[in-house]
Amino acid sequence: MMKKLLAFMALSAMFVAGKAQAVSSFPYEPEFIGENNLLSIAGTDTVAAPLEKSWGKIKSKAGASLYLTGIGSVKTRIHVDGVTSSCVAKPGCTYRLIVKAADNRQDPNSFIQLIRFEQKKKERRCEIGKINTFKGSSSGIEQLVDYQAKRYGESSYLLSIDPGPGEYGVLQSNPESKDEKALMVYCFTVE
């Protein structure tokens, strides 16, 4: 009986040690689905910071000529309060984003968008669409930032980015989400 107890305790200790090792092998993975971490890498030093969570507002605005003549355009933008993000990337580093998803089996380019904001008055904004009387519509892909992605950990993606100075946001569309009306934007600044 004592041998069985000792064997059980030894196996339990190995199991716990194995679990602890598995957790530490991906130390920068965010805790919850949808969250994002920014890694600033300088040589062998890596600093991880959670991105600022902001509620995005979608606004559409028609040009004055559309009202006066019926000819013109309507622009749709995402607006985020504040002229700059509270998450600031260290200058002179290599940057990576870690985006936690439900799983990492899907192509991240199909549901993760990295956008560049322009700063206006007391907010950041990004055009996501435009409809013009004669030119048709456009999707606002000009303000998307390219990235390379790899799987990271259990269910995250590691995005390699090379952003210039400016304001950025990460948008995730989730086809399994129950509420697509609320738009969470994860923001960061590169100085």
PDB file of C-alpha atoms in Angstrom:
ATOM      1  CA  MET A   1       0.000   0.000   0.000  1.00  0.00           C
ATOM      2  CA  MET A   2       2.841   2.379   0.856  1.00  0.00           C
ATOM      3  CA  LYS A   3       4.566   1.627  -2.475  1.00  0.00           C
ATOM      4  CA  LYS A   4       1.372   2.461  -4.377  1.00  0.00           C
ATOM      5  CA  LEU A   5       1.033   5.742  -2.477  1.00  0.00           C
ATOM      6  CA  LEU A   6       4.647   6.715  -3.189  1.00  0.00           C
ATOM      7  CA  ALA A   7       4.275   5.768  -6.866  1.00  0.00           C
ATOM      8  CA  PHE A   8       1.080   7.851  -7.114  1.00  0.00           C
ATOM      9  CA  MET A   9       2.786  10.849  -5.476  1.00  0.00           C
ATOM     10  CA  ALA A  10       5.775  10.541  -7.842  1.00  0.00           C
ATOM     11  CA  LEU A  11       3.498  10.407 -10.900  1.00  0.00           C
ATOM     12  CA  SER A  12       1.499  13.353  -9.599  1.00  0.00           C
ATOM     13  CA  ALA A  13       4.676  15.387  -9.112  1.00  0.00           C
ATOM     14  CA  MET A  14       5.827  14.587 -12.670  1.00  0.00           C
ATOM     15  CA  PHE A  15       2.414  15.556 -14.052  1.00  0.00           C
ATOM     16  CA  VAL A  16       2.428  18.907 -12.200  1.00  0.00           C
ATOM     17  CA  ALA A  17       6.020  19.607 -13.306  1.00  0.00           C
ATOM     18  CA  GLY A  18       5.084  18.766 -16.900  1.00  0.00           C
ATOM     19  CA  LYS A  19       2.085  21.110 -16.795  1.00  0.00           C
ATOM     20  CA  ALA A  20       4.197  23.931 -15.317  1.00  0.00           C
ATOM     21  CA  GLN A  21       6.780  23.474 -18.055  1.00  0.00           C
ATOM     22  CA  ALA A  22       4.089  23.520 -20.772  1.00  0.00           C
ATOM     23  CA  VAL A  23       2.641  26.778 -19.427  1.00  0.00           C
ATOM     24  CA  SER A  24       6.009  28.530 -19.302  1.00  0.00           C
ATOM     25  CA  SER A  25       6.957  27.539 -22.880  1.00  0.00           C
ATOM     26  CA  PHE A  26       4.587  30.256 -24.207  1.00  0.00           C
ATOM     27  CA  PRO A  27       4.987  33.015 -21.619  1.00  0.00           C
ATOM     28  CA  TYR A  28       3.556  35.863 -23.697  1.00  0.00           C
ATOM     29  CA  GLU A  29       0.236  34.241 -24.641  1.00  0.00           C
ATOM     30  CA  PRO A  30      -2.720  36.386 -23.484  1.00  0.00           C
ATOM     31  CA  GLU A  31      -5.147  34.918 -20.987  1.00  0.00           C
ATOM     32  CA  PHE A  32      -8.465  35.468 -22.783  1.00  0.00           C
ATOM     33  CA  ILE A  33      -9.704  34.978 -26.341  1.00  0.00           C
ATOM     34  CA  GLY A  34      -9.556  38.256 -28.249  1.00  0.00           C
ATOM     35  CA  GLU A  35      -6.802  39.825 -26.156  1.00  0.00           C
ATOM     36  CA  ASN A  36      -3.534  41.005 -27.713  1.00  0.00           C
ATOM     37  CA  ASN A  37      -0.011  41.522 -26.400  1.00  0.00           C
ATOM     38  CA  LEU A  38       2.669  43.683 -27.982  1.00  0.00           C
ATOM     39  CA  LEU A  39       6.230  42.380 -27.805  1.00  0.00           C
ATOM     40  CA  SER A  40       9.058  44.928 -28.106  1.00  0.00           C
ATOM     41  CA  ILE A  41      12.258  42.997 -28.792  1.00  0.00           C
ATOM     42  CA  ALA A  42      15.713  44.582 -28.470  1.00  0.00           C
ATOM     43  CA  GLY A  43      18.499  42.007 -28.741  1.00  0.00           C
ATOM     44  CA  THR A  44      17.836  39.394 -26.060  1.00  0.00           C
ATOM     45  CA  ASP A  45      15.427  41.613 -24.093  1.00  0.00           C
ATOM     46  CA  THR A  46      11.694  41.207 -24.710  1.00  0.00           C
ATOM     47  CA  VAL A  47       9.095  43.440 -23.099  1.00  0.00           C
ATOM     48  CA  ALA A  48       5.442  42.366 -23.341  1.00  0.00           C
ATOM     49  CA  ALA A  49       2.545  44.771 -22.857  1.00  0.00           C
ATOM     50  CA  PRO A  50      -1.201  44.206 -23.218  1.00  0.00           C
ATOM     51  CA  LEU A  51      -2.758  46.422 -25.861  1.00  0.00           C
ATOM     52  CA  GLU A  52      -5.189  49.162 -24.847  1.00  0.00           C
ATOM     53  CA  LYS A  53      -8.815  48.010 -25.132  1.00  0.00           C
ATOM     54  CA  SER A  54     -11.064  50.663 -26.677  1.00  0.00           C
ATOM     55  CA  TRP A  55     -14.626  50.604 -27.877  1.00  0.00           C
ATOM     56  CA  GLY A  56     -14.752  51.550 -31.529  1.00  0.00           C
ATOM     57  CA  LYS A  57     -17.618  53.554 -33.009  1.00  0.00           C
ATOM     58  CA  ILE A  58     -18.559  53.226 -36.651  1.00  0.00           C
ATOM     59  CA  LYS A  59     -19.670  56.503 -38.217  1.00  0.00           C
ATOM     60  CA  SER A  60     -20.732  57.335 -41.760  1.00  0.00           C
ATOM     61  CA  LYS A  61     -20.616  60.830 -43.194  1.00  0.00           C
ATOM     62  CA  ALA A  62     -21.782  62.135 -46.546  1.00  0.00           C
ATOM     63  CA  GLY A  63     -20.042  64.969 -48.352  1.00  0.00           C
ATOM     64  CA  ALA A  64     -21.912  68.275 -48.733  1.00  0.00           C
ATOM     65  CA  SER A  65     -22.142  67.846 -52.512  1.00  0.00           C
ATOM     66  CA  LEU A  66     -24.189  64.680 -52.022  1.00  0.00           C
ATOM     67  CA  TYR A  67     -26.827  66.691 -50.171  1.00  0.00           C
ATOM     68  CA  LEU A  68     -26.764  69.599 -52.633  1.00  0.00           C
ATOM     69  CA  THR A  69     -26.557  67.830 -55.982  1.00  0.00           C
ATOM     70  CA  GLY A  70     -27.053  64.140 -55.272  1.00  0.00           C
ATOM     71  CA  ILE A  71     -23.521  63.502 -56.514  1.00  0.00           C
ATOM     72  CA  GLY A  72     -20.734  62.748 -54.073  1.00  0.00           C
ATOM     73  CA  SER A  73     -19.509  60.179 -51.606  1.00  0.00           C
ATOM     74  CA  VAL A  74     -20.216  58.655 -48.217  1.00  0.00           C
ATOM     75  CA  LYS A  75     -17.277  57.584 -46.021  1.00  0.00           C
ATOM     76  CA  THR A  76     -17.501  55.050 -43.206  1.00  0.00           C
ATOM     77  CA  ARG A  77     -14.868  55.184 -40.473  1.00  0.00           C
ATOM     78  CA  ILE A  78     -13.994  53.530 -37.186  1.00  0.00           C
ATOM     79  CA  HIS A  79     -13.488  56.114 -34.430  1.00  0.00           C
ATOM     80  CA  VAL A  80     -11.669  55.518 -31.127  1.00  0.00           C
ATOM     81  CA  ASP A  81     -11.597  58.084 -28.311  1.00  0.00           C
ATOM     82  CA  GLY A  82      -8.252  59.660 -27.417  1.00  0.00           C
ATOM     83  CA  VAL A  83      -5.592  61.017 -29.733  1.00  0.00           C
ATOM     84  CA  THR A  84      -3.020  58.397 -28.694  1.00  0.00           C
ATOM     85  CA  SER A  85      -2.928  54.965 -27.085  1.00  0.00           C
ATOM     86  CA  SER A  86      -1.840  54.224 -23.537  1.00  0.00           C
ATOM     87  CA  CYS A  87       0.182  51.248 -24.870  1.00  0.00           C
ATOM     88  CA  VAL A  88       3.364  52.737 -26.327  1.00  0.00           C
ATOM     89  CA  ALA A  89       5.938  50.609 -28.137  1.00  0.00           C
ATOM     90  CA  LYS A  90       9.566  51.158 -27.205  1.00  0.00           C
ATOM     91  CA  PRO A  91      11.427  52.875 -30.070  1.00  0.00           C
ATOM     92  CA  GLY A  92      14.191  51.081 -31.955  1.00  0.00           C
ATOM     93  CA  CYS A  93      12.816  47.568 -31.380  1.00  0.00           C
ATOM     94  CA  THR A  94      11.500  44.693 -33.412  1.00  0.00           C
ATOM     95  CA  TYR A  95       7.768  44.287 -32.871  1.00  0.00           C
ATOM     96  CA  ARG A  96       5.508  41.261 -32.658  1.00  0.00           C
ATOM     97  CA  LEU A  97       1.850  40.955 -31.746  1.00  0.00           C
ATOM     98  CA  ILE A  98       0.363  37.920 -30.048  1.00  0.00           C
ATOM     99  CA  VAL A  99      -3.351  37.571 -30.734  1.00  0.00           C
ATOM    100  CA  LYS A 100      -5.337  34.999 -28.771  1.00  0.00           C
ATOM    101  CA  ALA A 101      -8.092  33.258 -30.729  1.00  0.00           C
ATOM    102  CA  ALA A 102     -10.478  30.384 -30.025  1.00  0.00           C
ATOM    103  CA  ASP A 103      -7.982  28.154 -31.826  1.00  0.00           C
ATOM    104  CA  ASN A 104      -5.169  28.686 -34.306  1.00  0.00           C
ATOM    105  CA  ARG A 105      -6.350  26.454 -37.158  1.00  0.00           C
ATOM    106  CA  GLN A 106      -7.792  29.240 -39.350  1.00  0.00           C
ATOM    107  CA  ASP A 107      -5.867  31.608 -41.641  1.00  0.00           C
ATOM    108  CA  PRO A 108      -5.454  34.730 -39.453  1.00  0.00           C
ATOM    109  CA  ASN A 109      -5.661  37.058 -42.491  1.00  0.00           C
ATOM    110  CA  SER A 110      -9.323  36.071 -42.784  1.00  0.00           C
ATOM    111  CA  PHE A 111     -10.332  37.536 -39.409  1.00  0.00           C
ATOM    112  CA  ILE A 112      -7.482  39.626 -37.914  1.00  0.00           C
ATOM    113  CA  GLN A 113      -6.914  43.109 -39.331  1.00  0.00           C
ATOM    114  CA  LEU A 114      -4.130  45.466 -38.319  1.00  0.00           C
ATOM    115  CA  ILE A 115      -5.132  49.036 -39.170  1.00  0.00           C
ATOM    116  CA  ARG A 116      -3.348  52.370 -39.083  1.00  0.00           C
ATOM    117  CA  PHE A 117      -5.246  55.294 -37.580  1.00  0.00           C
ATOM    118  CA  GLU A 118      -5.039  58.954 -38.421  1.00  0.00           C
ATOM    119  CA  GLN A 119      -5.215  61.386 -35.509  1.00  0.00           C
ATOM    120  CA  LYS A 120      -7.945  64.011 -35.564  1.00  0.00           C
ATOM    121  CA  LYS A 121      -8.781  66.407 -32.734  1.00  0.00           C
ATOM    122  CA  LYS A 122      -9.554  64.180 -29.725  1.00  0.00           C
ATOM    123  CA  GLU A 123      -9.768  60.816 -31.482  1.00  0.00           C
ATOM    124  CA  ARG A 124      -8.168  58.293 -33.787  1.00  0.00           C
ATOM    125  CA  ARG A 125      -9.981  57.193 -36.922  1.00  0.00           C
ATOM    126  CA  CYS A 126      -9.606  54.849 -39.862  1.00  0.00           C
ATOM    127  CA  GLU A 127     -11.609  54.750 -43.076  1.00  0.00           C
ATOM    128  CA  ILE A 128     -13.085  51.303 -43.637  1.00  0.00           C
ATOM    129  CA  GLY A 129     -15.302  52.023 -46.621  1.00  0.00           C
ATOM    130  CA  LYS A 130     -16.352  54.609 -49.178  1.00  0.00           C
ATOM    131  CA  ILE A 131     -19.230  54.775 -51.621  1.00  0.00           C
ATOM    132  CA  ASN A 132     -19.080  57.244 -54.516  1.00  0.00           C
ATOM    133  CA  THR A 133     -21.841  58.066 -56.984  1.00  0.00           C
ATOM    134  CA  PHE A 134     -19.706  57.368 -60.072  1.00  0.00           C
ATOM    135  CA  LYS A 135     -16.721  55.372 -58.799  1.00  0.00           C
ATOM    136  CA  GLY A 136     -18.665  52.734 -56.859  1.00  0.00           C
ATOM    137  CA  SER A 137     -17.439  51.503 -53.491  1.00  0.00           C
ATOM    138  CA  SER A 138     -14.116  50.687 -51.872  1.00  0.00           C
ATOM    139  CA  SER A 139     -13.344  48.695 -48.735  1.00  0.00           C
ATOM    140  CA  GLY A 140     -10.673  50.850 -47.102  1.00  0.00           C
ATOM    141  CA  ILE A 141      -7.894  48.302 -47.503  1.00  0.00           C
ATOM    142  CA  GLU A 142      -5.406  51.138 -48.023  1.00  0.00           C
ATOM    143  CA  GLN A 143      -5.123  51.552 -44.245  1.00  0.00           C
ATOM    144  CA  LEU A 144      -4.498  47.868 -43.516  1.00  0.00           C
ATOM    145  CA  VAL A 145      -0.991  46.969 -42.353  1.00  0.00           C
ATOM    146  CA  ASP A 146       0.586  43.770 -43.669  1.00  0.00           C
ATOM    147  CA  TYR A 147       1.838  41.094 -41.300  1.00  0.00           C
ATOM    148  CA  GLN A 148       3.263  37.591 -41.355  1.00  0.00           C
ATOM    149  CA  ALA A 149       1.646  35.098 -38.978  1.00  0.00           C
ATOM    150  CA  LYS A 150       2.643  31.862 -37.269  1.00  0.00           C
ATOM    151  CA  ARG A 151       0.913  29.715 -34.699  1.00  0.00           C
ATOM    152  CA  TYR A 152       1.873  30.455 -31.105  1.00  0.00           C
ATOM    153  CA  GLY A 153       0.947  28.358 -28.084  1.00  0.00           C
ATOM    154  CA  GLU A 154      -2.375  26.577 -27.701  1.00  0.00           C
ATOM    155  CA  SER A 155      -4.609  28.979 -29.605  1.00  0.00           C
ATOM    156  CA  SER A 156      -2.740  32.194 -30.456  1.00  0.00           C
ATOM    157  CA  TYR A 157      -1.010  33.739 -33.444  1.00  0.00           C
ATOM    158  CA  LEU A 158       2.370  35.484 -33.502  1.00  0.00           C
ATOM    159  CA  LEU A 159       2.194  38.380 -35.973  1.00  0.00           C
ATOM    160  CA  SER A 160       5.457  39.801 -37.304  1.00  0.00           C
ATOM    161  CA  ILE A 161       4.988  43.486 -38.092  1.00  0.00           C
ATOM    162  CA  ASP A 162       7.195  46.368 -39.196  1.00  0.00           C
ATOM    163  CA  PRO A 163       5.180  49.495 -38.367  1.00  0.00           C
ATOM    164  CA  GLY A 164       6.444  53.026 -38.761  1.00  0.00           C
ATOM    165  CA  PRO A 165       5.660  55.688 -36.152  1.00  0.00           C
ATOM    166  CA  GLY A 166       1.922  56.141 -35.675  1.00  0.00           C
ATOM    167  CA  GLU A 167      -1.289  54.872 -34.119  1.00  0.00           C
ATOM    168  CA  TYR A 168      -2.463  51.310 -34.759  1.00  0.00           C
ATOM    169  CA  GLY A 169      -5.361  49.056 -33.918  1.00  0.00           C
ATOM    170  CA  VAL A 170      -6.130  45.344 -34.120  1.00  0.00           C
ATOM    171  CA  LEU A 171      -9.626  44.269 -35.153  1.00  0.00           C
ATOM    172  CA  GLN A 172     -10.894  40.716 -34.943  1.00  0.00           C
ATOM    173  CA  SER A 173     -14.057  39.500 -36.564  1.00  0.00           C
ATOM    174  CA  ASN A 174     -15.384  36.415 -34.882  1.00  0.00           C
ATOM    175  CA  PRO A 175     -17.943  34.402 -36.848  1.00  0.00           C
ATOM    176  CA  GLU A 176     -18.891  32.516 -33.671  1.00  0.00           C
ATOM    177  CA  SER A 177     -19.479  35.677 -31.624  1.00  0.00           C
ATOM    178  CA  LYS A 178     -22.991  36.242 -30.331  1.00  0.00           C
ATOM    179  CA  ASP A 179     -22.712  40.056 -30.476  1.00  0.00           C
ATOM    180  CA  GLU A 180     -21.036  41.647 -33.484  1.00  0.00           C
ATOM    181  CA  LYS A 181     -22.542  45.075 -32.664  1.00  0.00           C
ATOM    182  CA  ALA A 182     -19.891  45.822 -30.039  1.00  0.00           C
ATOM    183  CA  LEU A 183     -16.561  46.637 -31.688  1.00  0.00           C
ATOM    184  CA  MET A 184     -13.501  46.140 -29.485  1.00  0.00           C
ATOM    185  CA  VAL A 185     -10.321  47.672 -30.909  1.00  0.00           C
ATOM    186  CA  TYR A 186      -6.946  46.813 -29.377  1.00  0.00           C
ATOM    187  CA  CYS A 187      -4.701  49.861 -29.817  1.00  0.00           C
ATOM    188  CA  PHE A 188      -1.006  50.724 -29.578  1.00  0.00           C
ATOM    189  CA  THR A 189       1.352  53.551 -30.500  1.00  0.00           C
ATOM    190  CA  VAL A 190       4.758  53.351 -32.158  1.00  0.00           C
ATOM    191  CA  GLU A 191       6.923  56.401 -31.480  1.00  0.00           C
TER     192      GLU A 191
END
